[in-house]
mmCIF file of C-alpha atoms in Angstrom:
data_model
loop_
_atom_site.group_PDB
_atom_site.id
_atom_site.type_symbol
_atom_site.label_atom_id
_atom_site.label_comp_id
_atom_site.label_asym_id
_atom_site.label_seq_id
_atom_site.Cartn_x
_atom_site.Cartn_y
_atom_site.Cartn_z
ATOM 1 C CA UNK A 1 -9.300 19.777 22.162
ATOM 2 C CA UNK A 2 -10.199 16.095 22.140
ATOM 3 C CA UNK A 3 -7.908 13.300 21.015
ATOM 4 C CA UNK A 4 -10.250 12.676 18.079
ATOM 5 C CA UNK A 5 -9.770 16.227 16.790
ATOM 6 C CA UNK A 6 -6.022 16.094 17.265
ATOM 7 C CA UNK A 7 -5.808 12.899 15.188
ATOM 8 C CA UNK A 8 -7.477 14.609 12.200
ATOM 9 C CA UNK A 9 -7.644 18.387 11.951
ATOM 10 C CA UNK A 10 -10.597 18.023 9.569
ATOM 11 C CA UNK A 11 -12.802 16.019 11.941
ATOM 12 C CA UNK A 12 -14.776 19.041 13.069
ATOM 13 C CA UNK A 13 -15.133 20.376 9.513
ATOM 14 C CA UNK A 14 -16.354 16.971 8.342
ATOM 15 C CA UNK A 15 -19.054 17.081 10.978
ATOM 16 C CA UNK A 16 -20.015 20.706 10.271
ATOM 17 C CA UNK A 17 -20.514 20.406 6.511
ATOM 18 C CA UNK A 18 -22.026 16.924 6.643
ATOM 19 C CA UNK A 19 -20.532 15.723 3.369
ATOM 20 C CA UNK A 20 -20.380 12.009 2.584
ATOM 21 C CA UNK A 21 -16.712 12.430 1.662
ATOM 22 C CA UNK A 22 -14.421 12.249 4.685
ATOM 23 C CA UNK A 23 -11.674 14.892 4.430
ATOM 24 C CA UNK A 24 -8.153 13.653 5.094
ATOM 25 C CA UNK A 25 -6.206 15.971 2.785
ATOM 26 C CA UNK A 26 -6.793 19.454 1.394
ATOM 27 C CA UNK A 27 -5.137 21.844 -1.011
ATOM 28 C CA UNK A 28 -5.592 25.584 -1.198
ATOM 29 C CA UNK A 29 -4.920 27.765 -4.237
ATOM 30 C CA UNK A 30 -3.954 31.434 -3.988
ATOM 31 C CA UNK A 31 -3.127 34.003 -6.669
ATOM 32 C CA UNK A 32 -1.007 36.901 -5.432
ATOM 33 C CA UNK A 33 0.517 40.046 -6.891
ATOM 34 C CA UNK A 34 3.381 42.196 -5.659
ATOM 35 C CA UNK A 35 3.013 45.879 -6.566
ATOM 36 C CA UNK A 36 0.968 44.899 -9.602
ATOM 37 C CA UNK A 37 3.628 42.584 -10.986
ATOM 38 C CA UNK A 38 5.444 39.340 -10.240
ATOM 39 C CA UNK A 39 2.152 37.448 -10.184
ATOM 40 C CA UNK A 40 2.474 34.008 -8.707
ATOM 41 C CA UNK A 41 0.154 31.167 -7.864
ATOM 42 C CA UNK A 42 0.568 28.845 -4.933
ATOM 43 C CA UNK A 43 -0.880 25.502 -3.939
ATOM 44 C CA UNK A 44 -0.385 24.386 -0.351
ATOM 45 C CA UNK A 45 -1.277 20.992 1.088
ATOM 46 C CA UNK A 46 -2.704 20.121 4.483
ATOM 47 C CA UNK A 47 -2.957 16.519 5.625
ATOM 48 C CA UNK A 48 -4.963 15.384 8.634
ATOM 49 C CA UNK A 49 -1.928 16.280 10.781
ATOM 50 C CA UNK A 50 -1.390 19.793 9.399
ATOM 51 C CA UNK A 51 0.774 21.384 6.672
ATOM 52 C CA UNK A 52 2.706 19.003 4.409
ATOM 53 C CA UNK A 53 5.320 21.268 2.828
ATOM 54 C CA UNK A 54 6.677 18.550 0.558
ATOM 55 C CA UNK A 55 3.423 18.887 -1.354
ATOM 56 C CA UNK A 56 3.607 22.699 -1.678
ATOM 57 C CA UNK A 57 3.951 24.091 -5.208
ATOM 58 C CA UNK A 58 4.464 27.539 -6.767
ATOM 59 C CA UNK A 59 3.541 28.555 -10.301
ATOM 60 C CA UNK A 60 4.876 31.438 -12.367
ATOM 61 C CA UNK A 61 2.141 33.231 -14.270
ATOM 62 C CA UNK A 62 4.186 34.843 -17.036
ATOM 63 C CA UNK A 63 1.896 33.422 -19.728
ATOM 64 C CA UNK A 64 -1.277 34.698 -18.035
ATOM 65 C CA UNK A 65 -2.565 38.202 -18.681
ATOM 66 C CA UNK A 66 -1.700 40.507 -15.804
ATOM 67 C CA UNK A 67 -4.501 41.213 -13.320
ATOM 68 C CA UNK A 68 -6.654 38.397 -14.750
ATOM 69 C CA UNK A 69 -7.101 36.504 -11.495
ATOM 70 C CA UNK A 70 -9.688 34.155 -12.950
ATOM 71 C CA UNK A 71 -7.407 33.007 -15.790
ATOM 72 C CA UNK A 72 -4.564 32.662 -13.293
ATOM 73 C CA UNK A 73 -6.733 30.584 -10.965
ATOM 74 C CA UNK A 74 -7.792 28.321 -13.838
ATOM 75 C CA UNK A 75 -4.167 27.895 -14.944
ATOM 76 C CA UNK A 76 -2.876 26.929 -11.483
ATOM 77 C CA UNK A 77 -5.823 24.639 -10.788
ATOM 78 C CA UNK A 78 -5.353 22.837 -14.100
ATOM 79 C CA UNK A 79 -1.628 22.376 -13.533
ATOM 80 C CA UNK A 80 -1.899 21.118 -9.974
ATOM 81 C CA UNK A 81 -5.005 18.981 -10.246
ATOM 82 C CA UNK A 82 -3.870 17.363 -13.496
ATOM 83 C CA UNK A 83 -0.646 16.308 -11.831
ATOM 84 C CA UNK A 84 -2.368 15.031 -8.715
ATOM 85 C CA UNK A 85 -4.910 13.100 -10.755
ATOM 86 C CA UNK A 86 -2.176 11.436 -12.811
ATOM 87 C CA UNK A 87 -0.491 10.399 -9.553
ATOM 88 C CA UNK A 88 -3.800 9.255 -8.021
ATOM 89 C CA UNK A 89 -3.287 11.677 -5.123
ATOM 90 C CA UNK A 90 -6.266 14.001 -5.379
ATOM 91 C CA UNK A 91 -7.310 15.430 -1.991
ATOM 92 C CA UNK A 92 -10.836 15.360 -0.647
ATOM 93 C CA UNK A 93 -11.009 19.143 -0.156
ATOM 94 C CA UNK A 94 -10.137 22.046 -2.452
ATOM 95 C CA UNK A 95 -10.036 25.486 -0.813
ATOM 96 C CA UNK A 96 -9.854 28.691 -2.841
ATOM 97 C CA UNK A 97 -8.899 32.190 -1.798
ATOM 98 C CA UNK A 98 -11.900 33.875 -3.342
ATOM 99 C CA UNK A 99 -15.593 33.683 -4.015
ATOM 100 C CA UNK A 100 -18.021 33.112 -6.871
ATOM 101 C CA UNK A 101 -15.601 33.955 -9.702
ATOM 102 C CA UNK A 102 -12.858 31.671 -8.416
ATOM 103 C CA UNK A 103 -15.331 28.882 -7.649
ATOM 104 C CA UNK A 104 -16.692 29.153 -11.193
ATOM 105 C CA UNK A 105 -13.208 28.646 -12.616
ATOM 106 C CA UNK A 106 -12.611 25.699 -10.314
ATOM 107 C CA UNK A 107 -15.875 24.063 -11.389
ATOM 108 C CA UNK A 108 -14.808 24.352 -15.025
ATOM 109 C CA UNK A 109 -11.460 22.723 -14.297
ATOM 110 C CA UNK A 110 -13.015 19.937 -12.234
ATOM 111 C CA UNK A 111 -15.480 19.275 -15.041
ATOM 112 C CA UNK A 112 -12.752 19.268 -17.697
ATOM 113 C CA UNK A 113 -10.673 16.843 -15.655
ATOM 114 C CA UNK A 114 -13.735 14.760 -14.762
ATOM 115 C CA UNK A 115 -13.018 15.088 -11.051
ATOM 116 C CA UNK A 116 -16.190 14.610 -9.003
ATOM 117 C CA UNK A 117 -15.252 13.290 -5.569
ATOM 118 C CA UNK A 118 -13.908 16.518 -4.117
ATOM 119 C CA UNK A 119 -15.391 19.158 -1.819
ATOM 120 C CA UNK A 120 -14.965 22.731 -3.080
ATOM 121 C CA UNK A 121 -15.005 25.731 -0.731
ATOM 122 C CA UNK A 122 -14.150 29.391 -1.285
ATOM 123 C CA UNK A 123 -13.005 31.630 1.558
ATOM 124 C CA UNK A 124 -14.087 35.196 0.804
ATOM 125 C CA UNK A 125 -12.244 38.061 2.467
ATOM 126 C CA UNK A 126 -14.536 39.943 4.808
ATOM 127 C CA UNK A 127 -15.553 43.581 4.828
ATOM 128 C CA UNK A 128 -12.597 45.857 5.590
ATOM 129 C CA UNK A 129 -10.464 42.700 5.177
ATOM 130 C CA UNK A 130 -11.242 41.723 8.765
ATOM 131 C CA UNK A 131 -11.018 37.989 9.406
ATOM 132 C CA UNK A 132 -14.099 38.101 11.620
ATOM 133 C CA UNK A 133 -16.081 39.093 8.520
ATOM 134 C CA UNK A 134 -14.784 36.288 6.273
ATOM 135 C CA UNK A 135 -17.383 34.134 4.562
ATOM 136 C CA UNK A 136 -17.221 30.573 3.235
ATOM 137 C CA UNK A 137 -19.050 29.574 0.044
ATOM 138 C CA UNK A 138 -19.692 26.063 -1.207
ATOM 139 C CA UNK A 139 -19.562 24.776 -4.785
ATOM 140 C CA UNK A 140 -23.062 26.185 -5.434
ATOM 141 C CA UNK A 141 -22.051 29.648 -4.134
ATOM 142 C CA UNK A 142 -24.127 29.113 -0.999
ATOM 143 C CA UNK A 143 -22.850 30.924 2.087
ATOM 144 C CA UNK A 144 -22.262 28.153 4.646
ATOM 145 C CA UNK A 145 -20.426 30.260 7.221
ATOM 146 C CA UNK A 146 -23.297 29.860 9.658
ATOM 147 C CA UNK A 147 -22.888 26.081 9.511
ATOM 148 C CA UNK A 148 -19.278 26.164 10.632
ATOM 149 C CA UNK A 149 -17.976 25.997 14.165
ATOM 150 C CA UNK A 150 -15.369 28.530 15.204
ATOM 151 C CA UNK A 151 -12.741 25.773 14.975
ATOM 152 C CA UNK A 152 -13.635 24.934 11.365
ATOM 153 C CA UNK A 153 -13.721 28.567 10.261
ATOM 154 C CA UNK A 154 -10.332 29.273 11.828
ATOM 155 C CA UNK A 155 -8.906 26.152 10.172
ATOM 156 C CA UNK A 156 -10.077 27.268 6.722
ATOM 157 C CA UNK A 157 -8.681 30.757 7.321
ATOM 158 C CA UNK A 158 -5.374 29.252 8.427
ATOM 159 C CA UNK A 159 -5.169 27.172 5.237
ATOM 160 C CA UNK A 160 -6.068 30.226 3.102
ATOM 161 C CA UNK A 161 -3.527 32.408 4.889
ATOM 162 C CA UNK A 162 -0.780 29.800 4.465
ATOM 163 C CA UNK A 163 -1.391 29.681 0.697
ATOM 164 C CA UNK A 164 -1.130 33.471 0.572
ATOM 165 C CA UNK A 165 2.047 33.505 2.665
ATOM 166 C CA UNK A 166 3.651 30.893 0.436
ATOM 167 C CA UNK A 167 2.823 32.838 -2.731
ATOM 168 C CA UNK A 168 4.055 36.148 -1.281
ATOM 169 C CA UNK A 169 7.336 34.563 -0.161
ATOM 170 C CA UNK A 170 7.900 33.273 -3.681
ATOM 171 C CA UNK A 171 7.189 36.685 -5.186
ATOM 172 C CA UNK A 172 9.634 38.429 -2.892
ATOM 173 C CA UNK A 173 12.355 35.879 -3.577
ATOM 174 C CA UNK A 174 11.891 36.365 -7.320
ATOM 175 C CA UNK A 175 12.040 40.145 -6.946
ATOM 176 C CA UNK A 176 15.211 39.949 -4.842
ATOM 177 C CA UNK A 177 16.790 37.556 -7.317
ATOM 178 C CA UNK A 178 16.154 39.893 -10.243
ATOM 179 C CA UNK A 179 17.380 42.876 -8.261
ATOM 180 C CA UNK A 180 20.574 41.122 -7.245
ATOM 181 C CA UNK A 181 21.300 39.694 -10.691
ATOM 182 C CA UNK A 182 20.840 43.178 -12.103
ATOM 183 C CA UNK A 183 23.398 44.414 -9.592
ATOM 184 C CA UNK A 184 25.855 41.769 -10.768
ATOM 185 C CA UNK A 185 25.314 42.897 -14.365
ATOM 186 C CA UNK A 186 26.349 46.434 -13.474
ATOM 187 C CA UNK A 187 29.754 45.461 -12.025
ATOM 188 C CA UNK A 188 32.644 46.452 -14.337
ATOM 189 C CA UNK A 189 34.433 43.361 -15.658
ATOM 190 C CA UNK A 190 31.534 40.992 -14.959
ATOM 191 C CA UNK A 191 30.057 39.602 -18.140
ATOM 192 C CA UNK A 192 27.606 36.781 -18.662
ATOM 193 C CA UNK A 193 30.263 34.070 -18.318
ATOM 194 C CA UNK A 194 31.698 35.341 -15.011
ATOM 195 C CA UNK A 195 28.196 35.963 -13.682
ATOM 196 C CA UNK A 196 27.252 32.340 -14.342
ATOM 197 C CA UNK A 197 30.516 31.144 -12.816
ATOM 198 C CA UNK A 198 29.791 33.112 -9.647
ATOM 199 C CA UNK A 199 26.269 31.762 -9.354
ATOM 200 C CA UNK A 200 27.391 28.214 -10.092
ATOM 201 C CA UNK A 201 30.338 28.296 -7.667
ATOM 202 C CA UNK A 202 28.347 29.647 -4.728
ATOM 203 C CA UNK A 203 25.187 27.716 -5.503
ATOM 204 C CA UNK A 204 23.053 30.771 -6.134
ATOM 205 C CA UNK A 205 22.586 34.426 -5.395
ATOM 206 C CA UNK A 206 22.573 34.198 -1.608
ATOM 207 C CA UNK A 207 25.941 32.450 -1.640
ATOM 208 C CA UNK A 208 27.498 35.229 -3.718
ATOM 209 C CA UNK A 209 26.041 37.877 -1.426
ATOM 210 C CA UNK A 210 27.552 36.196 1.647
ATOM 211 C CA UNK A 211 30.977 35.602 0.102
ATOM 212 C CA UNK A 212 34.183 37.318 1.228
ATOM 213 C CA UNK A 213 36.962 38.593 -1.019
ATOM 214 C CA UNK A 214 38.937 35.457 -0.150
ATOM 215 C CA UNK A 215 35.984 33.324 -1.240
ATOM 216 C CA UNK A 216 35.552 35.229 -4.493
ATOM 217 C CA UNK A 217 39.129 34.697 -5.699
ATOM 218 C CA UNK A 218 38.474 30.947 -5.738
ATOM 219 C CA UNK A 219 36.006 31.383 -8.577
ATOM 220 C CA UNK A 220 37.506 30.627 -12.016
ATOM 221 C CA UNK A 221 38.327 33.860 -13.826
ATOM 222 C CA UNK A 222 38.110 36.056 -10.715
ATOM 223 C CA UNK A 223 41.426 37.606 -9.584
ATOM 224 C CA UNK A 224 42.056 39.568 -6.397
ATOM 225 C CA UNK A 225 41.418 42.946 -8.017
ATOM 226 C CA UNK A 226 38.095 41.859 -9.505
ATOM 227 C CA UNK A 227 37.109 40.087 -6.276
ATOM 228 C CA UNK A 228 37.657 43.328 -4.384
ATOM 229 C CA UNK A 229 35.516 45.248 -6.895
ATOM 230 C CA UNK A 230 32.705 42.691 -6.641
ATOM 231 C CA UNK A 231 32.749 42.686 -2.853
ATOM 232 C CA UNK A 232 32.670 46.488 -2.590
ATOM 233 C CA UNK A 233 29.920 46.748 -5.175
ATOM 234 C CA UNK A 234 27.715 44.273 -3.314
ATOM 235 C CA UNK A 235 28.426 45.311 0.253
ATOM 236 C CA UNK A 236 29.392 48.968 0.305
ATOM 237 C CA UNK A 237 27.557 50.788 -2.447
#
């Protein structure tokens, strides 16, 4: 790969799509579900040098009707783009995991926010979910896959896949958190106050899980007998 391409990962894409706007930053929105629940939206950010994880964001979708991907997409887009616009940090490229329906929602949000100087692309999962069959649609739903070099297509797939990975990771962490907190609730002698003390003392669920009996007795209100019960409940049962 040439030095020019290494200095801006979007150089090839800029050339392929021939837009007047030069892409230096991009965000990608993904809506994911875990076993039909725990819906979560993600927005990842790629600068000209690659992923910028400080700009990653996750969004809980508790207020959005389950399985309504379009409403979820509109909600996440509105939240993220509104914030970026207020901070004067809008990217040049918006990538969506999806096709015509998702692009339609994005166009509505862009219109509502009066955002015009942004390139909108949707990456549609291919037949049999094979990456070689993925298609890329522009803001007018035109299939532009044929216009893209292999480098550009792989880049867009990488951005899409990273948004999906980030959303899935968030879903799993939420599920584990609920599962573990439920396990704390079932321990004899552990009420709401002691549960909060445990979480506060160890800085969260993972800290409690990793604690020893000796660590547990340092928590206010936890004696040796109760520490032993907690440890056995979390590590043996």
